[in-house]
C-alpha cells in the first residue's frame, strides 16, 4: 500500500497599490510519494490515477487564486478610478470658479479704464473752459486797468495844475462863471451839479443882498497858525481818513460836524456816513418831476420842502445815499453845505493817494481854504444858478 504525502510550501507575494497592499498566497504542492511494503518490502512506483488527480487539484487551486487576485485588483483599480474622477470633478469646479473670477476682474478692469478715461476727458474739458474764461477775464481786466490808468493820469494832471493862487477851474467848479454851470461833474465818487458846489466864491459870482464881500484869496493877507500847521504835518506823515489824528479830529469838531448838522439829526448822520464812505449822489431834478421815493413824502421832502432842514424851500436837487432807492430833496443851502464837505474829503483823499505833488505849505493853505468853504456854507452863504 502506497501512501502519498504532500509537502506544501507557502510563498507570500505582496501586491502594492496606492491605497492598500494585498498579499496573495501561492500553493505549491510537491508530492513525495513513499512506498512502504508491509513486512519490510520495497515500495513500487505510484499509480497513474493518483498522479492525475493531483494535477487537477493543483490547476483548480491556481485558477481560484488567480480569479481572487484579478477580482481584488479590479476592485482596487475601480476605487482608484472613482477617486481620480472625484478629484477631476473638484479640479474642474475650481478651474470654472477661477475662470469666473478672471472674467469678472477683466470686466471690472475694463469698466475702471473707461471711467478713468471719461473722467480725464471731463477734467481736460473743464480746464479748457476755465482757461478760456480766465483769459477773457484777463483781457477785460487789462482793459479796465488801461481805462483806470488813463483816468488817474487825467486826475494827476488836474491836481498838479491846481495851486492855491491859481486853482484849476475844472477841478474846482465853484470858480467857473455862471454861464458854464449846470453840467454834471463826478469827483472822488460824489456826483454833484457844478452850478453850486457849496463854496462861497473868492472873486466870482454874485453875492446875496445881505452878504458881505470877501476879498480874493490871492490878495488876502494871511498868517499860518503854528498849531494847525503842526497837526497837519503830523497827519501828512501817515495820511488816513480816521478821526484819531488831531488834525481830522479838530476839523470834524469845528467844521464837518457843524456843517452837516441839520434839523433832522438821523438823516444828517446818514448823509455824513455817505460822504465819508464816498457813496453820496447829488443830482438836479426837474420841477415837474414827481418824487421817486420809497419812504413817505414827509421823510424825503419834496420839490418845495427840504428833507434835511424841514423848511419850505424850493428844492432843485436831491440826494441818494449809497445803493438805497430813496431820494431826499434838499434846498440850495443844504446842497452847498454837503458839497463843501465833499470837496474837503475829495482833496484829502488825493493827498492820501499821493496825487498831490505840492509842498506841505501849499497843501495846508488849500486845506484851510476848504475849511473856510465849510464855514461859509454853514453860515448860509451859497451860489445860485442865476446871475
PDB file of N, CA and C in Angstrom, residues 54-119:
ATOM      1  N   UNK A  54      -3.858  14.667  -8.650  1.00  0.00           N
ATOM      2  CA  UNK A  54      -3.028  15.715  -8.061  1.00  0.00           C
ATOM      3  C   UNK A  54      -2.869  16.893  -9.017  1.00  0.00           C
ATOM      4  N   UNK A  55      -2.722  16.616 -10.266  1.00  0.00           N
ATOM      5  CA  UNK A  55      -2.551  17.712 -11.248  1.00  0.00           C
ATOM      6  C   UNK A  55      -3.824  18.541 -11.359  1.00  0.00           C
ATOM      7  N   UNK A  56      -4.991  17.839 -11.388  1.00  0.00           N
ATOM      8  CA  UNK A  56      -6.234  18.583 -11.476  1.00  0.00           C
ATOM      9  C   UNK A  56      -6.473  19.437 -10.247  1.00  0.00           C
ATOM     10  N   UNK A  57      -6.111  18.912  -9.102  1.00  0.00           N
ATOM     11  CA  UNK A  57      -6.280  19.674  -7.873  1.00  0.00           C
ATOM     12  C   UNK A  57      -5.417  20.924  -7.860  1.00  0.00           C
ATOM     13  N   UNK A  58      -4.197  20.773  -8.342  1.00  0.00           N
ATOM     14  CA  UNK A  58      -3.294  21.922  -8.390  1.00  0.00           C
ATOM     15  C   UNK A  58      -3.818  22.974  -9.354  1.00  0.00           C
ATOM     16  N   UNK A  59      -4.285  22.592 -10.509  1.00  0.00           N
ATOM     17  CA  UNK A  59      -4.777  23.551 -11.507  1.00  0.00           C
ATOM     18  C   UNK A  59      -6.005  24.289 -10.992  1.00  0.00           C
ATOM     19  N   UNK A  60      -6.909  23.574 -10.343  1.00  0.00           N
ATOM     20  CA  UNK A  60      -8.116  24.205  -9.815  1.00  0.00           C
ATOM     21  C   UNK A  60      -7.778  25.221  -8.735  1.00  0.00           C
ATOM     22  N   UNK A  61      -6.811  24.893  -7.877  1.00  0.00           N
ATOM     23  CA  UNK A  61      -6.424  25.821  -6.809  1.00  0.00           C
ATOM     24  C   UNK A  61      -5.797  27.090  -7.380  1.00  0.00           C
ATOM     25  N   UNK A  62      -4.974  26.898  -8.430  1.00  0.00           N
ATOM     26  CA  UNK A  62      -4.315  28.067  -9.054  1.00  0.00           C
ATOM     27  C   UNK A  62      -5.337  28.970  -9.720  1.00  0.00           C
ATOM     28  N   UNK A  63      -6.326  28.383 -10.378  1.00  0.00           N
ATOM     29  CA  UNK A  63      -7.355  29.178 -11.038  1.00  0.00           C
ATOM     30  C   UNK A  63      -8.150  29.994 -10.012  1.00  0.00           C
ATOM     31  N   UNK A  64      -8.456  29.359  -8.884  1.00  0.00           N
ATOM     32  CA  UNK A  64      -9.211  30.081  -7.858  1.00  0.00           C
ATOM     33  C   UNK A  64      -8.411  31.266  -7.337  1.00  0.00           C
ATOM     34  N   UNK A  65      -7.146  31.032  -7.074  1.00  0.00           N
ATOM     35  CA  UNK A  65      -6.299  32.123  -6.563  1.00  0.00           C
ATOM     36  C   UNK A  65      -6.157  33.248  -7.572  1.00  0.00           C
ATOM     37  N   UNK A  66      -5.949  32.868  -8.803  1.00  0.00           N
ATOM     38  CA  UNK A  66      -5.805  33.898  -9.840  1.00  0.00           C
ATOM     39  C   UNK A  66      -7.096  34.704  -9.980  1.00  0.00           C
ATOM     40  N   UNK A  67      -8.237  34.033  -9.900  1.00  0.00           N
ATOM     41  CA  UNK A  67      -9.503  34.743 -10.001  1.00  0.00           C
ATOM     42  C   UNK A  67      -9.678  35.721  -8.845  1.00  0.00           C
ATOM     43  N   UNK A  68      -9.320  35.262  -7.624  1.00  0.00           N
ATOM     44  CA  UNK A  68      -9.422  36.164  -6.486  1.00  0.00           C
ATOM     45  C   UNK A  68      -8.511  37.373  -6.641  1.00  0.00           C
ATOM     46  N   UNK A  69      -7.311  37.099  -7.156  1.00  0.00           N
ATOM     47  CA  UNK A  69      -6.350  38.196  -7.354  1.00  0.00           C
ATOM     48  C   UNK A  69      -6.888  39.205  -8.374  1.00  0.00           C
ATOM     49  N   UNK A  70      -7.447  38.690  -9.489  1.00  0.00           N
ATOM     50  CA  UNK A  70      -7.987  39.588 -10.515  1.00  0.00           C
ATOM     51  C   UNK A  70      -9.152  40.408  -9.965  1.00  0.00           C
ATOM     52  N   UNK A  71     -10.016  39.753  -9.177  1.00  0.00           N
ATOM     53  CA  UNK A  71     -11.151  40.474  -8.619  1.00  0.00           C
ATOM     54  C   UNK A  71     -10.682  41.586  -7.672  1.00  0.00           C
ATOM     55  N   UNK A  72      -9.729  41.263  -6.805  1.00  0.00           N
ATOM     56  CA  UNK A  72      -9.211  42.268  -5.883  1.00  0.00           C
ATOM     57  C   UNK A  72      -8.509  43.398  -6.627  1.00  0.00           C
ATOM     58  N   UNK A  73      -7.739  43.032  -7.661  1.00  0.00           N
ATOM     59  CA  UNK A  73      -7.063  44.077  -8.455  1.00  0.00           C
ATOM     60  C   UNK A  73      -8.058  44.973  -9.164  1.00  0.00           C
ATOM     61  N   UNK A  74      -9.117  44.348  -9.697  1.00  0.00           N
ATOM     62  CA  UNK A  74     -10.146  45.153 -10.377  1.00  0.00           C
ATOM     63  C   UNK A  74     -10.846  46.090  -9.391  1.00  0.00           C
ATOM     64  N   UNK A  75     -11.117  45.587  -8.198  1.00  0.00           N
ATOM     65  CA  UNK A  75     -11.771  46.414  -7.191  1.00  0.00           C
ATOM     66  C   UNK A  75     -10.892  47.604  -6.807  1.00  0.00           C
ATOM     67  N   UNK A  76      -9.592  47.324  -6.641  1.00  0.00           N
ATOM     68  CA  UNK A  76      -8.658  48.420  -6.294  1.00  0.00           C
ATOM     69  C   UNK A  76      -8.602  49.451  -7.405  1.00  0.00           C
ATOM     70  N   UNK A  77      -8.537  48.974  -8.660  1.00  0.00           N
ATOM     71  CA  UNK A  77      -8.484  49.901  -9.798  1.00  0.00           C
ATOM     72  C   UNK A  77      -9.760  50.737  -9.909  1.00  0.00           C
ATOM     73  N   UNK A  78     -10.907  50.071  -9.648  1.00  0.00           N
ATOM     74  CA  UNK A  78     -12.158  50.826  -9.675  1.00  0.00           C
ATOM     75  C   UNK A  78     -12.167  51.926  -8.606  1.00  0.00           C
ATOM     76  N   UNK A  79     -11.677  51.577  -7.387  1.00  0.00           N
ATOM     77  CA  UNK A  79     -11.615  52.589  -6.332  1.00  0.00           C
ATOM     78  C   UNK A  79     -10.696  53.754  -6.721  1.00  0.00           C
ATOM     79  N   UNK A  80      -9.536  53.386  -7.298  1.00  0.00           N
ATOM     80  CA  UNK A  80      -8.613  54.440  -7.734  1.00  0.00           C
ATOM     81  C   UNK A  80      -9.228  55.298  -8.833  1.00  0.00           C
ATOM     82  N   UNK A  81      -9.969  54.658  -9.758  1.00  0.00           N
ATOM     83  CA  UNK A  81     -10.608  55.402 -10.844  1.00  0.00           C
ATOM     84  C   UNK A  81     -11.678  56.349 -10.302  1.00  0.00           C
ATOM     85  N   UNK A  82     -12.482  55.845  -9.331  1.00  0.00           N
ATOM     86  CA  UNK A  82     -13.506  56.710  -8.741  1.00  0.00           C
ATOM     87  C   UNK A  82     -12.875  57.917  -8.024  1.00  0.00           C
ATOM     88  N   UNK A  83     -11.788  57.616  -7.289  1.00  0.00           N
ATOM     89  CA  UNK A  83     -11.103  58.715  -6.592  1.00  0.00           C
ATOM     90  C   UNK A  83     -10.545  59.737  -7.587  1.00  0.00           C
ATOM     91  N   UNK A  84      -9.996  59.217  -8.712  1.00  0.00           N
ATOM     92  CA  UNK A  84      -9.448  60.139  -9.723  1.00  0.00           C
ATOM     93  C   UNK A  84     -10.553  60.966 -10.358  1.00  0.00           C
ATOM     94  N   UNK A  85     -11.722  60.311 -10.603  1.00  0.00           N
ATOM     95  CA  UNK A  85     -12.846  61.060 -11.178  1.00  0.00           C
ATOM     96  C   UNK A  85     -13.314  62.157 -10.228  1.00  0.00           C
ATOM     97  N   UNK A  86     -13.433  61.808  -8.929  1.00  0.00           N
ATOM     98  CA  UNK A  86     -13.843  62.828  -7.965  1.00  0.00           C
ATOM     99  C   UNK A  86     -12.856  63.987  -7.921  1.00  0.00           C
ATOM    100  N   UNK A  87     -11.587  63.639  -7.958  1.00  0.00           N
ATOM    101  CA  UNK A  87     -10.559  64.688  -7.928  1.00  0.00           C
ATOM    102  C   UNK A  87     -10.630  65.564  -9.180  1.00  0.00           C
ATOM    103  N   UNK A  88     -10.887  64.926 -10.323  1.00  0.00           N
ATOM    104  CA  UNK A  88     -11.020  65.693 -11.560  1.00  0.00           C
ATOM    105  C   UNK A  88     -12.233  66.620 -11.514  1.00  0.00           C
ATOM    106  N   UNK A  89     -13.326  66.124 -10.938  1.00  0.00           N
ATOM    107  CA  UNK A  89     -14.509  66.992 -10.810  1.00  0.00           C
ATOM    108  C   UNK A  89     -14.207  68.206  -9.940  1.00  0.00           C
ATOM    109  N   UNK A  90     -13.508  67.963  -8.820  1.00  0.00           N
ATOM    110  CA  UNK A  90     -13.133  69.088  -7.958  1.00  0.00           C
ATOM    111  C   UNK A  90     -12.232  70.077  -8.698  1.00  0.00           C
ATOM    112  N   UNK A  91     -11.280  69.534  -9.459  1.00  0.00           N
ATOM    113  CA  UNK A  91     -10.392  70.406 -10.233  1.00  0.00           C
ATOM    114  C   UNK A  91     -11.177  71.211 -11.268  1.00  0.00           C
ATOM    115  N   UNK A  92     -12.155  70.539 -11.917  1.00  0.00           N
ATOM    116  CA  UNK A  92     -12.964  71.253 -12.915  1.00  0.00           C
ATOM    117  C   UNK A  92     -13.752  72.386 -12.271  1.00  0.00           C
ATOM    118  N   UNK A  93     -14.331  72.102 -11.094  1.00  0.00           N
ATOM    119  CA  UNK A  93     -15.074  73.158 -10.411  1.00  0.00           C
ATOM    120  C   UNK A  93     -14.158  74.320 -10.027  1.00  0.00           C
ATOM    121  N   UNK A  94     -12.965  73.980  -9.541  1.00  0.00           N
ATOM    122  CA  UNK A  94     -12.021  75.037  -9.165  1.00  0.00           C
ATOM    123  C   UNK A  94     -11.586  75.865 -10.379  1.00  0.00           C
ATOM    124  N   UNK A  95     -11.355  75.166 -11.495  1.00  0.00           N
ATOM    125  CA  UNK A  95     -10.988  75.878 -12.732  1.00  0.00           C
ATOM    126  C   UNK A  95     -12.121  76.782 -13.206  1.00  0.00           C
ATOM    127  N   UNK A  96     -13.358  76.267 -13.102  1.00  0.00           N
ATOM    128  CA  UNK A  96     -14.501  77.084 -13.504  1.00  0.00           C
ATOM    129  C   UNK A  96     -14.649  78.321 -12.618  1.00  0.00           C
ATOM    130  N   UNK A  97     -14.443  78.139 -11.308  1.00  0.00           N
ATOM    131  CA  UNK A  97     -14.521  79.279 -10.400  1.00  0.00           C
ATOM    132  C   UNK A  97     -13.432  80.303 -10.692  1.00  0.00           C
ATOM    133  N   UNK A  98     -12.226  79.827 -10.903  1.00  0.00           N
ATOM    134  CA  UNK A  98     -11.128  80.742 -11.220  1.00  0.00           C
ATOM    135  C   UNK A  98     -11.372  81.464 -12.549  1.00  0.00           C
ATOM    136  N   UNK A  99     -11.970  80.752 -13.492  1.00  0.00           N
ATOM    137  CA  UNK A  99     -12.285  81.390 -14.776  1.00  0.00           C
ATOM    138  C   UNK A  99     -13.318  82.506 -14.595  1.00  0.00           C
ATOM    139  N   UNK A 100     -14.340  82.268 -13.766  1.00  0.00           N
ATOM    140  CA  UNK A 100     -15.334  83.303 -13.492  1.00  0.00           C
ATOM    141  C   UNK A 100     -14.699  84.525 -12.803  1.00  0.00           C
ATOM    142  N   UNK A 101     -13.801  84.220 -11.840  1.00  0.00           N
ATOM    143  CA  UNK A 101     -13.104  85.330 -11.167  1.00  0.00           C
ATOM    144  C   UNK A 101     -12.283  86.139 -12.156  1.00  0.00           C
ATOM    145  N   UNK A 102     -11.592  85.438 -13.061  1.00  0.00           N
ATOM    146  CA  UNK A 102     -10.786  86.144 -14.069  1.00  0.00           C
ATOM    147  C   UNK A 102     -11.665  86.995 -14.972  1.00  0.00           C
ATOM    148  N   UNK A 103     -12.782  86.449 -15.416  1.00  0.00           N
ATOM    149  CA  UNK A 103     -13.683  87.229 -16.278  1.00  0.00           C
ATOM    150  C   UNK A 103     -14.237  88.455 -15.549  1.00  0.00           C
ATOM    151  N   UNK A 104     -14.585  88.266 -14.277  1.00  0.00           N
ATOM    152  CA  UNK A 104     -15.102  89.387 -13.503  1.00  0.00           C
ATOM    153  C   UNK A 104     -14.046  90.478 -13.336  1.00  0.00           C
ATOM    154  N   UNK A 105     -12.803  90.033 -13.043  1.00  0.00           N
ATOM    155  CA  UNK A 105     -11.728  91.019 -12.903  1.00  0.00           C
ATOM    156  C   UNK A 105     -11.461  91.751 -14.210  1.00  0.00           C
ATOM    157  N   UNK A 106     -11.500  91.045 -15.311  1.00  0.00           N
ATOM    158  CA  UNK A 106     -11.288  91.690 -16.606  1.00  0.00           C
ATOM    159  C   UNK A 106     -12.388  92.709 -16.901  1.00  0.00           C
ATOM    160  N   UNK A 107     -13.636  92.343 -16.575  1.00  0.00           N
ATOM    161  CA  UNK A 107     -14.740  93.275 -16.797  1.00  0.00           C
ATOM    162  C   UNK A 107     -14.608  94.520 -15.920  1.00  0.00           C
ATOM    163  N   UNK A 108     -14.271  94.302 -14.638  1.00  0.00           N
ATOM    164  CA  UNK A 108     -14.086  95.455 -13.748  1.00  0.00           C
ATOM    165  C   UNK A 108     -12.931  96.342 -14.208  1.00  0.00           C
ATOM    166  N   UNK A 109     -11.868  95.714 -14.701  1.00  0.00           N
ATOM    167  CA  UNK A 109     -10.734  96.487 -15.207  1.00  0.00           C
ATOM    168  C   UNK A 109     -11.127  97.323 -16.419  1.00  0.00           C
ATOM    169  N   UNK A 110     -11.904  96.745 -17.310  1.00  0.00           N
ATOM    170  CA  UNK A 110     -12.358  97.493 -18.481  1.00  0.00           C
ATOM    171  C   UNK A 110     -13.256  98.667 -18.068  1.00  0.00           C
ATOM    172  N   UNK A 111     -14.190  98.419 -17.126  1.00  0.00           N
ATOM    173  CA  UNK A 111     -15.055  99.497 -16.670  1.00  0.00           C
ATOM    174  C   UNK A 111     -14.257 100.602 -15.979  1.00  0.00           C
ATOM    175  N   UNK A 112     -13.282 100.209 -15.156  1.00  0.00           N
ATOM    176  CA  UNK A 112     -12.456 101.208 -14.480  1.00  0.00           C
ATOM    177  C   UNK A 112     -11.644 102.022 -15.478  1.00  0.00           C
ATOM    178  N   UNK A 113     -11.096 101.354 -16.485  1.00  0.00           N
ATOM    179  CA  UNK A 113     -10.324 102.068 -17.505  1.00  0.00           C
ATOM    180  C   UNK A 113     -11.210 103.054 -18.258  1.00  0.00           C
ATOM    181  N   UNK A 114     -12.409 102.607 -18.634  1.00  0.00           N
ATOM    182  CA  UNK A 114     -13.324 103.511 -19.337  1.00  0.00           C
ATOM    183  C   UNK A 114     -13.723 104.692 -18.458  1.00  0.00           C
ATOM    184  N   UNK A 115     -13.978 104.416 -17.161  1.00  0.00           N
ATOM    185  CA  UNK A 115     -14.348 105.502 -16.251  1.00  0.00           C
ATOM    186  C   UNK A 115     -13.208 106.497 -16.087  1.00  0.00           C
ATOM    187  N   UNK A 116     -11.974 106.001 -15.986  1.00  0.00           N
ATOM    188  CA  UNK A 116     -10.822 106.893 -15.851  1.00  0.00           C
ATOM    189  C   UNK A 116     -10.638 107.755 -17.091  1.00  0.00           C
ATOM    190  N   UNK A 117     -10.787 107.165 -18.260  1.00  0.00           N
ATOM    191  CA  UNK A 117     -10.659 107.936 -19.489  1.00  0.00           C
ATOM    192  C   UNK A 117     -11.755 108.996 -19.576  1.00  0.00           C
ATOM    193  N   UNK A 118     -12.973 108.627 -19.186  1.00  0.00           N
ATOM    194  CA  UNK A 118     -14.068 109.599 -19.226  1.00  0.00           C
ATOM    195  C   UNK A 118     -13.837 110.740 -18.243  1.00  0.00           C
ATOM    196  N   UNK A 119     -13.373 110.398 -17.039  1.00  0.00           N
ATOM    197  CA  UNK A 119     -13.099 111.435 -16.053  1.00  0.00           C
ATOM    198  C   UNK A 119     -11.958 112.347 -16.495  1.00  0.00           C
TER     199      UNK A 119
END
